[in-house]
mmCIF file of C-alpha atoms in Angstrom:
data_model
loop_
_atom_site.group_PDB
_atom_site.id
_atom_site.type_symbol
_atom_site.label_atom_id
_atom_site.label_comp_id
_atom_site.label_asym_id
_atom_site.label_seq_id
_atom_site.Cartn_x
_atom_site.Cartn_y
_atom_site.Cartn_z
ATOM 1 C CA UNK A 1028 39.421 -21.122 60.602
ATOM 2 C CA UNK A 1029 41.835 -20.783 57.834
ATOM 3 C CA UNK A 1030 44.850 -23.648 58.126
ATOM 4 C CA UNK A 1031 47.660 -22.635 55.573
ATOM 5 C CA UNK A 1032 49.331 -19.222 55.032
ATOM 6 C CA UNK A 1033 48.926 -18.272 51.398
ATOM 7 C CA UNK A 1034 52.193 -19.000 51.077
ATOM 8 C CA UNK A 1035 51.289 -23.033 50.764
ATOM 9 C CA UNK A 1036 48.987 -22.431 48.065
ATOM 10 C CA UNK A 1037 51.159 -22.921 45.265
ATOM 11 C CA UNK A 1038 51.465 -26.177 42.653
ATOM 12 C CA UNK A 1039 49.032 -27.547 40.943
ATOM 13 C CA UNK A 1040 45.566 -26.613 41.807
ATOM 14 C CA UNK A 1041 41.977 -28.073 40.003
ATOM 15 C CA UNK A 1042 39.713 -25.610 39.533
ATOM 16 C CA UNK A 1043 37.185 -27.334 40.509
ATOM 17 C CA UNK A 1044 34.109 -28.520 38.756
ATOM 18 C CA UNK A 1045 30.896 -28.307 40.090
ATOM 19 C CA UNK A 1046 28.677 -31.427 39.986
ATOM 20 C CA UNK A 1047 25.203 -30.870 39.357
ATOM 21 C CA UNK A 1048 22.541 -34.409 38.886
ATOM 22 C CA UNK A 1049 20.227 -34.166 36.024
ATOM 23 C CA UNK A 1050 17.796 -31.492 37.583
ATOM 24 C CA UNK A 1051 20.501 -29.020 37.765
ATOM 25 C CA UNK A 1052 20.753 -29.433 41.505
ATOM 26 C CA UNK A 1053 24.114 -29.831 43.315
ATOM 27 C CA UNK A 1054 25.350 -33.550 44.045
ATOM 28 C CA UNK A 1055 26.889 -33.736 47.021
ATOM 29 C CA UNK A 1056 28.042 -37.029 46.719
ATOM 30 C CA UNK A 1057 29.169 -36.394 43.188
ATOM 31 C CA UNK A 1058 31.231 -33.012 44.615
ATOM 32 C CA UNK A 1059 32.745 -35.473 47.008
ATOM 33 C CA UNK A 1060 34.095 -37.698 44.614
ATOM 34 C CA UNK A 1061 35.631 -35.286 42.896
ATOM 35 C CA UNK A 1062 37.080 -34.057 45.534
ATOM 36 C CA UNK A 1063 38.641 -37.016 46.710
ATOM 37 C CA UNK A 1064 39.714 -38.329 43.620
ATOM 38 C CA UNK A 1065 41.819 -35.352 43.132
ATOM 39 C CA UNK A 1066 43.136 -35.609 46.565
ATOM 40 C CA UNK A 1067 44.304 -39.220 45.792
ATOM 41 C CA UNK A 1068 45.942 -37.766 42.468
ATOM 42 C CA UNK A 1069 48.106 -35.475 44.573
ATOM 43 C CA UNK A 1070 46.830 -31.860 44.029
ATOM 44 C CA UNK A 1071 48.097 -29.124 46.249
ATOM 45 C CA UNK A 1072 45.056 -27.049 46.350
ATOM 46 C CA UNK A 1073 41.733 -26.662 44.999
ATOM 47 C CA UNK A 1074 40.306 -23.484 43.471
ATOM 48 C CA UNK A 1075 36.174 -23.183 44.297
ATOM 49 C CA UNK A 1076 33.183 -21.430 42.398
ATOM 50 C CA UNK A 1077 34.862 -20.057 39.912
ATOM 51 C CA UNK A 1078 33.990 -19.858 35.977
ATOM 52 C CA UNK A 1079 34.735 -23.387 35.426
ATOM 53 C CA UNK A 1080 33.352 -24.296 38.565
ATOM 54 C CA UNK A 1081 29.572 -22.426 36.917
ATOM 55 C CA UNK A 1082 29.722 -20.211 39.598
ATOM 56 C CA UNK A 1083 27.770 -17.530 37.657
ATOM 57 C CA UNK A 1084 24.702 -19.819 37.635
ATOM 58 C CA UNK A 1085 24.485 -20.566 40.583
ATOM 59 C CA UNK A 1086 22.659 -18.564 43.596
ATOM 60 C CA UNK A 1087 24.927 -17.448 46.812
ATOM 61 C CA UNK A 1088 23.276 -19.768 48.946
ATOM 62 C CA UNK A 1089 24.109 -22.663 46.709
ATOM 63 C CA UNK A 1090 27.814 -21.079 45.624
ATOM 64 C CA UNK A 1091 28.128 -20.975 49.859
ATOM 65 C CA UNK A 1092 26.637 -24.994 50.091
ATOM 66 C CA UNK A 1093 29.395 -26.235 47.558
ATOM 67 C CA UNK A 1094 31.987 -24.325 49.428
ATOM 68 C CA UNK A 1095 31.125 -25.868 52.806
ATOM 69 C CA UNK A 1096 30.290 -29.237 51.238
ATOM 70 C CA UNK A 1097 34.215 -29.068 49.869
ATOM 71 C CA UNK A 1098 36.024 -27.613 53.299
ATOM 72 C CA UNK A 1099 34.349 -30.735 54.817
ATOM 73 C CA UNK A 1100 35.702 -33.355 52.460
ATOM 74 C CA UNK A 1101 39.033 -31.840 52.320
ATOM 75 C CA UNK A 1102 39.030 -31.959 55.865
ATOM 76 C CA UNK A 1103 42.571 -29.718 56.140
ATOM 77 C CA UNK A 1104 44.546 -31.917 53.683
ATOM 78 C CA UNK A 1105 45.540 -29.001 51.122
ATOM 79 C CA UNK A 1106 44.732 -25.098 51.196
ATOM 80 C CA UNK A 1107 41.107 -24.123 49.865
ATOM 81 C CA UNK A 1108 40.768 -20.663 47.857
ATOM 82 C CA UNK A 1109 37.226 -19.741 46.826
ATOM 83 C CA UNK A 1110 36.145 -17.256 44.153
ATOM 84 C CA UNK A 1111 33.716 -14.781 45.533
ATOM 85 C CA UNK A 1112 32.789 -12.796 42.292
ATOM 86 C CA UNK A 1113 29.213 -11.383 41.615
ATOM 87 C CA UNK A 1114 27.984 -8.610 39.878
ATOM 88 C CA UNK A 1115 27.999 -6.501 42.625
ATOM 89 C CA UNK A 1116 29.908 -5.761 45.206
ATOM 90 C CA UNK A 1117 27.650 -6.536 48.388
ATOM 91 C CA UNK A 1118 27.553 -10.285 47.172
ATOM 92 C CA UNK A 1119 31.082 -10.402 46.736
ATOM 93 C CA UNK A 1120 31.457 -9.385 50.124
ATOM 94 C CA UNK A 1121 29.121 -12.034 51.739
ATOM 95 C CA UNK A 1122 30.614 -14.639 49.922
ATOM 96 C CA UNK A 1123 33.746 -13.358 51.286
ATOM 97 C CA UNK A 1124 32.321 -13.751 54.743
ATOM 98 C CA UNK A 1125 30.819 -16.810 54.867
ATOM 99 C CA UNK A 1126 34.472 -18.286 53.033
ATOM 100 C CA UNK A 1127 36.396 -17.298 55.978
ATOM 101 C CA UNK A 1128 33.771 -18.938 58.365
ATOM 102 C CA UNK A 1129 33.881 -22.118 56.154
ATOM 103 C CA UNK A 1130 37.715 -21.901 57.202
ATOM 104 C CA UNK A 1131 39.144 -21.097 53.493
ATOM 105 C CA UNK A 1132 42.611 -19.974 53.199
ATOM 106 C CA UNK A 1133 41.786 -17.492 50.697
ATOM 107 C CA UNK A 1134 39.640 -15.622 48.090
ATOM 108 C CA UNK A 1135 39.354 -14.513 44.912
ATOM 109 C CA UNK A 1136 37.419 -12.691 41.940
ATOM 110 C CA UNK A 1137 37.091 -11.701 38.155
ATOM 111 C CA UNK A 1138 37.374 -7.956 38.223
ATOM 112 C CA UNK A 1139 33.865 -6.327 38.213
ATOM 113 C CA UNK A 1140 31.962 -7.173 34.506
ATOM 114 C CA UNK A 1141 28.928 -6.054 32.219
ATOM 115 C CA UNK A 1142 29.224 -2.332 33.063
ATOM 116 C CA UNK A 1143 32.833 -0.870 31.783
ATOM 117 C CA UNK A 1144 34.202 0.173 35.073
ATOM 118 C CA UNK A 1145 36.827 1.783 35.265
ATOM 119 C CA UNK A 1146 40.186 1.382 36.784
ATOM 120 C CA UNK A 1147 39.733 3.148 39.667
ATOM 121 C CA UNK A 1148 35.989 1.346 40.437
ATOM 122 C CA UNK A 1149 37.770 -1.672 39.626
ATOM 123 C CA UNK A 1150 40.688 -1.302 42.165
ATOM 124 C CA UNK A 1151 37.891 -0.114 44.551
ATOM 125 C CA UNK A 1152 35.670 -3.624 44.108
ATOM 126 C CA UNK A 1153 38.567 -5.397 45.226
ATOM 127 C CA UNK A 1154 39.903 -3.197 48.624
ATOM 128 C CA UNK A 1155 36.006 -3.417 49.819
ATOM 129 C CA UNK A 1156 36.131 -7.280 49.430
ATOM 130 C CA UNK A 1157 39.659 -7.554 50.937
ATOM 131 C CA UNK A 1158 38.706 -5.097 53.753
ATOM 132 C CA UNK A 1159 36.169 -6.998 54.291
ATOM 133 C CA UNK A 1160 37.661 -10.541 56.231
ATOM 134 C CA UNK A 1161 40.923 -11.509 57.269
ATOM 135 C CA UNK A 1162 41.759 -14.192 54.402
ATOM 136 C CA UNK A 1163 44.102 -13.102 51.765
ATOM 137 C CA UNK A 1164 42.648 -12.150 47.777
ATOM 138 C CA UNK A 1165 44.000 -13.577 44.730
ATOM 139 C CA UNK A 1166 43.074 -10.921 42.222
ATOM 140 C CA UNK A 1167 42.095 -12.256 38.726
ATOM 141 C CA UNK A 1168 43.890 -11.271 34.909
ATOM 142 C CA UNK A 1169 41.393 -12.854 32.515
ATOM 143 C CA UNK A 1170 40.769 -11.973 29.080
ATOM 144 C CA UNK A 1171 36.832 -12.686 29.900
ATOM 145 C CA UNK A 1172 36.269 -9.737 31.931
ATOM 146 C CA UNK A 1173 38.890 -7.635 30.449
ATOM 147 C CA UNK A 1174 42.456 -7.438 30.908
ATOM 148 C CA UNK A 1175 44.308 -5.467 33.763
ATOM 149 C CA UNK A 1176 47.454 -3.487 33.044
ATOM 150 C CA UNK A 1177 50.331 -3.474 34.676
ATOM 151 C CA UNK A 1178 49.372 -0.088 36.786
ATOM 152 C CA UNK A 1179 46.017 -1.448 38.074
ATOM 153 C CA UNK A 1180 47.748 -4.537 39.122
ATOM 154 C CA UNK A 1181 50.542 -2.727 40.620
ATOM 155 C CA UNK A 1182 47.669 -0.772 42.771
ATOM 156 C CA UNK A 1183 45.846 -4.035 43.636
ATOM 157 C CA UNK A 1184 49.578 -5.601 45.117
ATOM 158 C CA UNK A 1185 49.158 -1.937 47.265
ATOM 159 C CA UNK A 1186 45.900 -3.181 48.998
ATOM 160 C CA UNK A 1187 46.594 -4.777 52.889
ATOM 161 C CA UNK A 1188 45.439 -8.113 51.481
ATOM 162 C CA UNK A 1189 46.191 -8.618 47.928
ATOM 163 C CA UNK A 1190 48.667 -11.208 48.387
ATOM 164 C CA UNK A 1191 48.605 -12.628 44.056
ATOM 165 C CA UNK A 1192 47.072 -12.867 40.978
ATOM 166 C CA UNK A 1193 45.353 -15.236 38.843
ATOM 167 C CA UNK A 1194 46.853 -14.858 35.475
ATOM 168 C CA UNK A 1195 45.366 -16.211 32.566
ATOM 169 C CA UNK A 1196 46.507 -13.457 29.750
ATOM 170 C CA UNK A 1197 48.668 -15.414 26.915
ATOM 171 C CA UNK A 1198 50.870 -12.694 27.506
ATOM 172 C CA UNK A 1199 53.062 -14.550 29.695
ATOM 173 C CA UNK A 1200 55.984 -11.988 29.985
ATOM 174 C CA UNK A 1201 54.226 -9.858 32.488
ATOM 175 C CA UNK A 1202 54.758 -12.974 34.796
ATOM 176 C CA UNK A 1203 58.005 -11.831 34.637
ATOM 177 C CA UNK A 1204 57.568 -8.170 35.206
ATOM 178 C CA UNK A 1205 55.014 -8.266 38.432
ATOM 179 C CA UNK A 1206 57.703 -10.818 39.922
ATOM 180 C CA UNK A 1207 60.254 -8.129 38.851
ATOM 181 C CA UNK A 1208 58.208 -4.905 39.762
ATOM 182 C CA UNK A 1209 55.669 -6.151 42.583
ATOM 183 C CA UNK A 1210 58.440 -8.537 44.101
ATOM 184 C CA UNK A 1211 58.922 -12.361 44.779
ATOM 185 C CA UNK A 1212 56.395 -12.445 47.652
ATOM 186 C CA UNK A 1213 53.233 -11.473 44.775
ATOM 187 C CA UNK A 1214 52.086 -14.585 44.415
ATOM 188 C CA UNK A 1215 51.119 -15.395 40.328
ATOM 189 C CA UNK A 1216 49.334 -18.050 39.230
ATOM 190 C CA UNK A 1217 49.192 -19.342 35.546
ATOM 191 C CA UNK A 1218 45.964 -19.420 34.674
ATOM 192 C CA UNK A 1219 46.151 -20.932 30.917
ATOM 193 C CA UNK A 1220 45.974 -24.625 30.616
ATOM 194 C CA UNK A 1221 47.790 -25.119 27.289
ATOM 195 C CA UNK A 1222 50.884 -22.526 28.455
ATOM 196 C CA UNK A 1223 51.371 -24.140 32.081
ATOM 197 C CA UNK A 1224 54.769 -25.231 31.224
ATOM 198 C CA UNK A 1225 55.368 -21.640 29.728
ATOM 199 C CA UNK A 1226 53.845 -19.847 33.013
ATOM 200 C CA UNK A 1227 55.832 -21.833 35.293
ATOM 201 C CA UNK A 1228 59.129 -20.697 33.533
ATOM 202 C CA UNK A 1229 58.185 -17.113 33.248
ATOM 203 C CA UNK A 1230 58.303 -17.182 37.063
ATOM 204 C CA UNK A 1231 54.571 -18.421 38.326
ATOM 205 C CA UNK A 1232 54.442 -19.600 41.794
ATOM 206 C CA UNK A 1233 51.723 -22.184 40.718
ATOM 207 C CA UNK A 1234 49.239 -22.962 37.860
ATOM 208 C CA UNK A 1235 45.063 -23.463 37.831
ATOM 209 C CA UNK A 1236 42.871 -24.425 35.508
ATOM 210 C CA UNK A 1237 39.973 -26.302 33.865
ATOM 211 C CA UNK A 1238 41.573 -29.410 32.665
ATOM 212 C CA UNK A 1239 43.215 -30.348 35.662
ATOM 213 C CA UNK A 1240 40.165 -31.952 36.918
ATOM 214 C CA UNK A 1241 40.136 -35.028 34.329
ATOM 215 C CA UNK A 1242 44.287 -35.363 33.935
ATOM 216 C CA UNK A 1243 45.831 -33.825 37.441
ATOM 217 C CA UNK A 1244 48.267 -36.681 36.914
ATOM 218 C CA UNK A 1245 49.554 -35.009 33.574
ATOM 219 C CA UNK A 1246 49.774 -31.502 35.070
ATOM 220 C CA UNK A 1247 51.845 -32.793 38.068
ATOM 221 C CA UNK A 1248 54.321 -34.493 35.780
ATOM 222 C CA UNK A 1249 54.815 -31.472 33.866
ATOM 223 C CA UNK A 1250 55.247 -29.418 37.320
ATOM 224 C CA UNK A 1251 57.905 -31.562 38.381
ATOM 225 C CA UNK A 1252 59.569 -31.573 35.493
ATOM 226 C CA UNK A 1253 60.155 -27.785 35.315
ATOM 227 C CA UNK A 1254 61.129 -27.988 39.081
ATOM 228 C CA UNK A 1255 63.599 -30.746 38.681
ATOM 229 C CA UNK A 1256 64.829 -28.378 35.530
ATOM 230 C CA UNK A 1257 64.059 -31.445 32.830
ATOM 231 C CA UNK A 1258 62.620 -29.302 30.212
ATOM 232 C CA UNK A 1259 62.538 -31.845 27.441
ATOM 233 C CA UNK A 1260 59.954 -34.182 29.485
ATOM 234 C CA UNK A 1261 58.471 -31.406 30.699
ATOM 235 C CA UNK A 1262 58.296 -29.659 26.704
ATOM 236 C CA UNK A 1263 56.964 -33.776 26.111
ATOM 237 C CA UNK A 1264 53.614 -33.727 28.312
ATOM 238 C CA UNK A 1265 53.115 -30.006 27.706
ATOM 239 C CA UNK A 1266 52.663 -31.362 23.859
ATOM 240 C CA UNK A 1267 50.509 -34.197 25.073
ATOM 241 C CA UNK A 1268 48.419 -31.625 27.081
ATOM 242 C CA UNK A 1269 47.895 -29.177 24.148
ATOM 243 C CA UNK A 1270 46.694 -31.820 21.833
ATOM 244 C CA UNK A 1271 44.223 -33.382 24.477
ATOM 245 C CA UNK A 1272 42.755 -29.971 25.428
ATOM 246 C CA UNK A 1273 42.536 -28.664 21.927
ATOM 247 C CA UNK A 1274 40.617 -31.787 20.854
ATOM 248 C CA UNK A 1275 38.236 -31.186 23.863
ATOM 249 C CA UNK A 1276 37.980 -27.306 23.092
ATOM 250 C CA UNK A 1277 36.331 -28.132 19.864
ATOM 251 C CA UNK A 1278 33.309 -29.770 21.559
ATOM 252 C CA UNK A 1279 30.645 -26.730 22.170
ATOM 253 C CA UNK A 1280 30.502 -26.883 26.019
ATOM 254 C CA UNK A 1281 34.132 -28.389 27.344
ATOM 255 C CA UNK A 1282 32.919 -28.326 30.856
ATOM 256 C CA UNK A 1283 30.336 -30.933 29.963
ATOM 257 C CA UNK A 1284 32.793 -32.856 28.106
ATOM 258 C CA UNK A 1285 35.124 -32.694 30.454
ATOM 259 C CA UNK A 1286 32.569 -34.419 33.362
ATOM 260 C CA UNK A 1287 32.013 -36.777 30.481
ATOM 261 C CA UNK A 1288 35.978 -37.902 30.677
ATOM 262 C CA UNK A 1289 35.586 -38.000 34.424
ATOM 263 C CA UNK A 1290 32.629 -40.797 34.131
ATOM 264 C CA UNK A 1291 34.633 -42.800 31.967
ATOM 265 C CA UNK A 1292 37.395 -43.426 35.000
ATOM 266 C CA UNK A 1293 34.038 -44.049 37.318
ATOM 267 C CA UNK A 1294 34.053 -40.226 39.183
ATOM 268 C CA UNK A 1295 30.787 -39.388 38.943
ATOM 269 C CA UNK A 1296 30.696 -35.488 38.076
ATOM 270 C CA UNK A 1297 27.322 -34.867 36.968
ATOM 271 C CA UNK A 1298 25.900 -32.314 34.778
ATOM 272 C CA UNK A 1299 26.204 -28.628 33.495
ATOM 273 C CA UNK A 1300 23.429 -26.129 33.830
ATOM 274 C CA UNK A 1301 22.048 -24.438 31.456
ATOM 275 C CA UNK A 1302 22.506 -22.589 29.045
ATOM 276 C CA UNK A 1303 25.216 -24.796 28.752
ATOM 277 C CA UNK A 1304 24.542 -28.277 26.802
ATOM 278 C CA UNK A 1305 25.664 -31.207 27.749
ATOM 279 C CA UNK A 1306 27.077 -34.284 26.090
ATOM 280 C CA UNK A 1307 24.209 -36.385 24.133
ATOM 281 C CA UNK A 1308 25.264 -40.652 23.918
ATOM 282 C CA UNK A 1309 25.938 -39.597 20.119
ATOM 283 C CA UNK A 1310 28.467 -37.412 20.813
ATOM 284 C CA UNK A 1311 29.850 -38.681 23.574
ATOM 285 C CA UNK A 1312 30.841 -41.963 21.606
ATOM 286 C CA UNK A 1313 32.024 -39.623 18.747
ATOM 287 C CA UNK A 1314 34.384 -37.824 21.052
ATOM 288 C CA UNK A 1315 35.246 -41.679 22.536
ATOM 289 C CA UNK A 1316 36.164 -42.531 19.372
ATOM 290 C CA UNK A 1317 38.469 -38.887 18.627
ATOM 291 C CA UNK A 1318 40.410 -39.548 22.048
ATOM 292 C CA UNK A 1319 41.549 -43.530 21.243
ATOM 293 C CA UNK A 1320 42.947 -41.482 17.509
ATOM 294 C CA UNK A 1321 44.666 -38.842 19.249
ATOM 295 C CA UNK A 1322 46.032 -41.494 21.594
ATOM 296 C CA UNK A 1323 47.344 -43.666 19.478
ATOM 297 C CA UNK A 1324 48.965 -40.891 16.959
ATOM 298 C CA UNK A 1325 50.716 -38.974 19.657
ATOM 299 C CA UNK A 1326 51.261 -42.334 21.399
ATOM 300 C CA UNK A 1327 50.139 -40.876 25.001
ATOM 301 C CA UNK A 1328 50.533 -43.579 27.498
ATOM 302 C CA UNK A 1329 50.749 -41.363 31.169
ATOM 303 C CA UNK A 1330 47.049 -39.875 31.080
ATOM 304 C CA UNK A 1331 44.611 -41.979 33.070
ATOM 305 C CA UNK A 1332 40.744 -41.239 30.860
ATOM 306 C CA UNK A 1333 42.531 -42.123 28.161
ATOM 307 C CA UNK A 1334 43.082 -45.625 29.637
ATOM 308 C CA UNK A 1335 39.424 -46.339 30.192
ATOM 309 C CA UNK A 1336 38.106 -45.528 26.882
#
């Protein structure tokens, strides 16, 4: 049974990796390493199964394992959303289910993708998932899966149990105008790493993302700066951030790099699935070696993995 109102799921939320061993099959320990180290790092919530979690290659049985595997280990300690998209509708819908009798405090999905659906099928995928349990939706903006505008997302806000968005469009402005036009309860989330800083001060209640799994400690800083209203510091990590992640983004599969950065501080986060390649020794000492440069030219001293290269 779900613990927190929706309300608490704001901050800075992981989401979260999925750890896979060498023969692409989930690690439980590994998952509850993870887990736990971001715990100790002070997250406030943890985002399941979505796209950087692999969720698309994974089966529903095994997207439903990681979920339960994750409500045990967190064990009530911080609000739990998990992203129930699939191709089709009747999938979403059990993963839905089984969510809310994991005890998550929430869903979410990617709008409906491959076919071009329409805004009208697409506003209908999401009222028969959040008809469909009691847990509120987070609805998803993503450039991925194609954008929403601001009239579908006005009609999703309409549905009993659309209680946010997911926003990882650059265009950061509309942050502004669904807080505006929607109203302060509309929960929005900033979904782009490299812009947290900028999300948070267009209005976002929280922000999630990919790289908070390997520096959580450099994401919180930069929250509580823009909370505490010290926008130089805050303008000062956001910098380190961008230069980190753009580094990382040049490597062909950043989710395996990034569970490379998480095995140099000892978390032991496993593997990516294919089609996605993972890190080879050869390249993993090359990118080794590109971190300690971009270290010691942008003199970054408050980011842990960079301490253990």
């Amino acid at each position: 049974m779900s613990k927190f109102s929706i309300q608490d799921f704001k901050g800075v939320v992981p989401a979260l990796l999925t750890v896979f061993d060498k023969d692409e099959n989930i690690d439980e320990m590994g998952m509850r390493q993870l887990v736990s180290f971001l715990l100790d790092k002070g997250v406030n919530g943890l985002y399941l199964t979505g796209s950087t979690g692999e969720g698309f290659t994974m089966s529903s049985i095994e997207r439903m394992r990681v979920v339960e595997i994750v409500m045990d280990e967190v064990a009530g300690r911080v609000p739990v959303v998990v992203h129930v998209g699939a191709i089709g509708t009747k999938l979403s819908i059990e993963l839905a289910q089984h969510a809310e009798r994991a005890g998550a405090d929430g869903i979410s999905s990617v709008p409906p993708f491959y076919w071009r659906f329409n805004e009208d099928q697409i506003v209908k995928y999401y009222e028969d998932i959040a008809n469909a349990t009691s847990l509120p939706m987070i609805v998803y903006n993503v450039p991925l899966v194609g954008l929403l505008g601001m009239n579908a997302i006005k009609r999703l806000a309409q549905i009993e149990n659309v209680k946010g968005i997911k926003y990882t469009a650059l265009s950061l402005y509309e942050i502004t105008q669904i807080k505006d036009e929607i109203g302060e309860d509309f929960l929005v989330y900033s979904g782009a790493d490299e812009m947290a800083m900028a999300g948070l001060l267009a209005g976002a209640d929280g922000i999630v993302g990919s790289f908070y799994n390997v520096m959580p400690e450099l994401f919180i800083n930069i929250y509580n700066a823009v909370q505490n209203k010290e926008l130089d510091e805050a303008k000062r990590l956001q910098k380190e951030a961008v230069e980190i992640i753009m580094y990382a983004l040049s490597y062909p599969s950043f989710y395996a790099l990034m569970k490379v950065m998480l095995k140099w501080m000892g978390i032991n986060a496993g593997y990516c699935r294919r089609p996605f390649e993972n890190v080879t020794p050869e390249n993993e000492a090359i990118y080794k070696e590109g971190f300690k440069v971009l270290k010691e030219k942008y003199e970054i001293h408050d980011v842990e993995f960079l301490k253990h290269l």
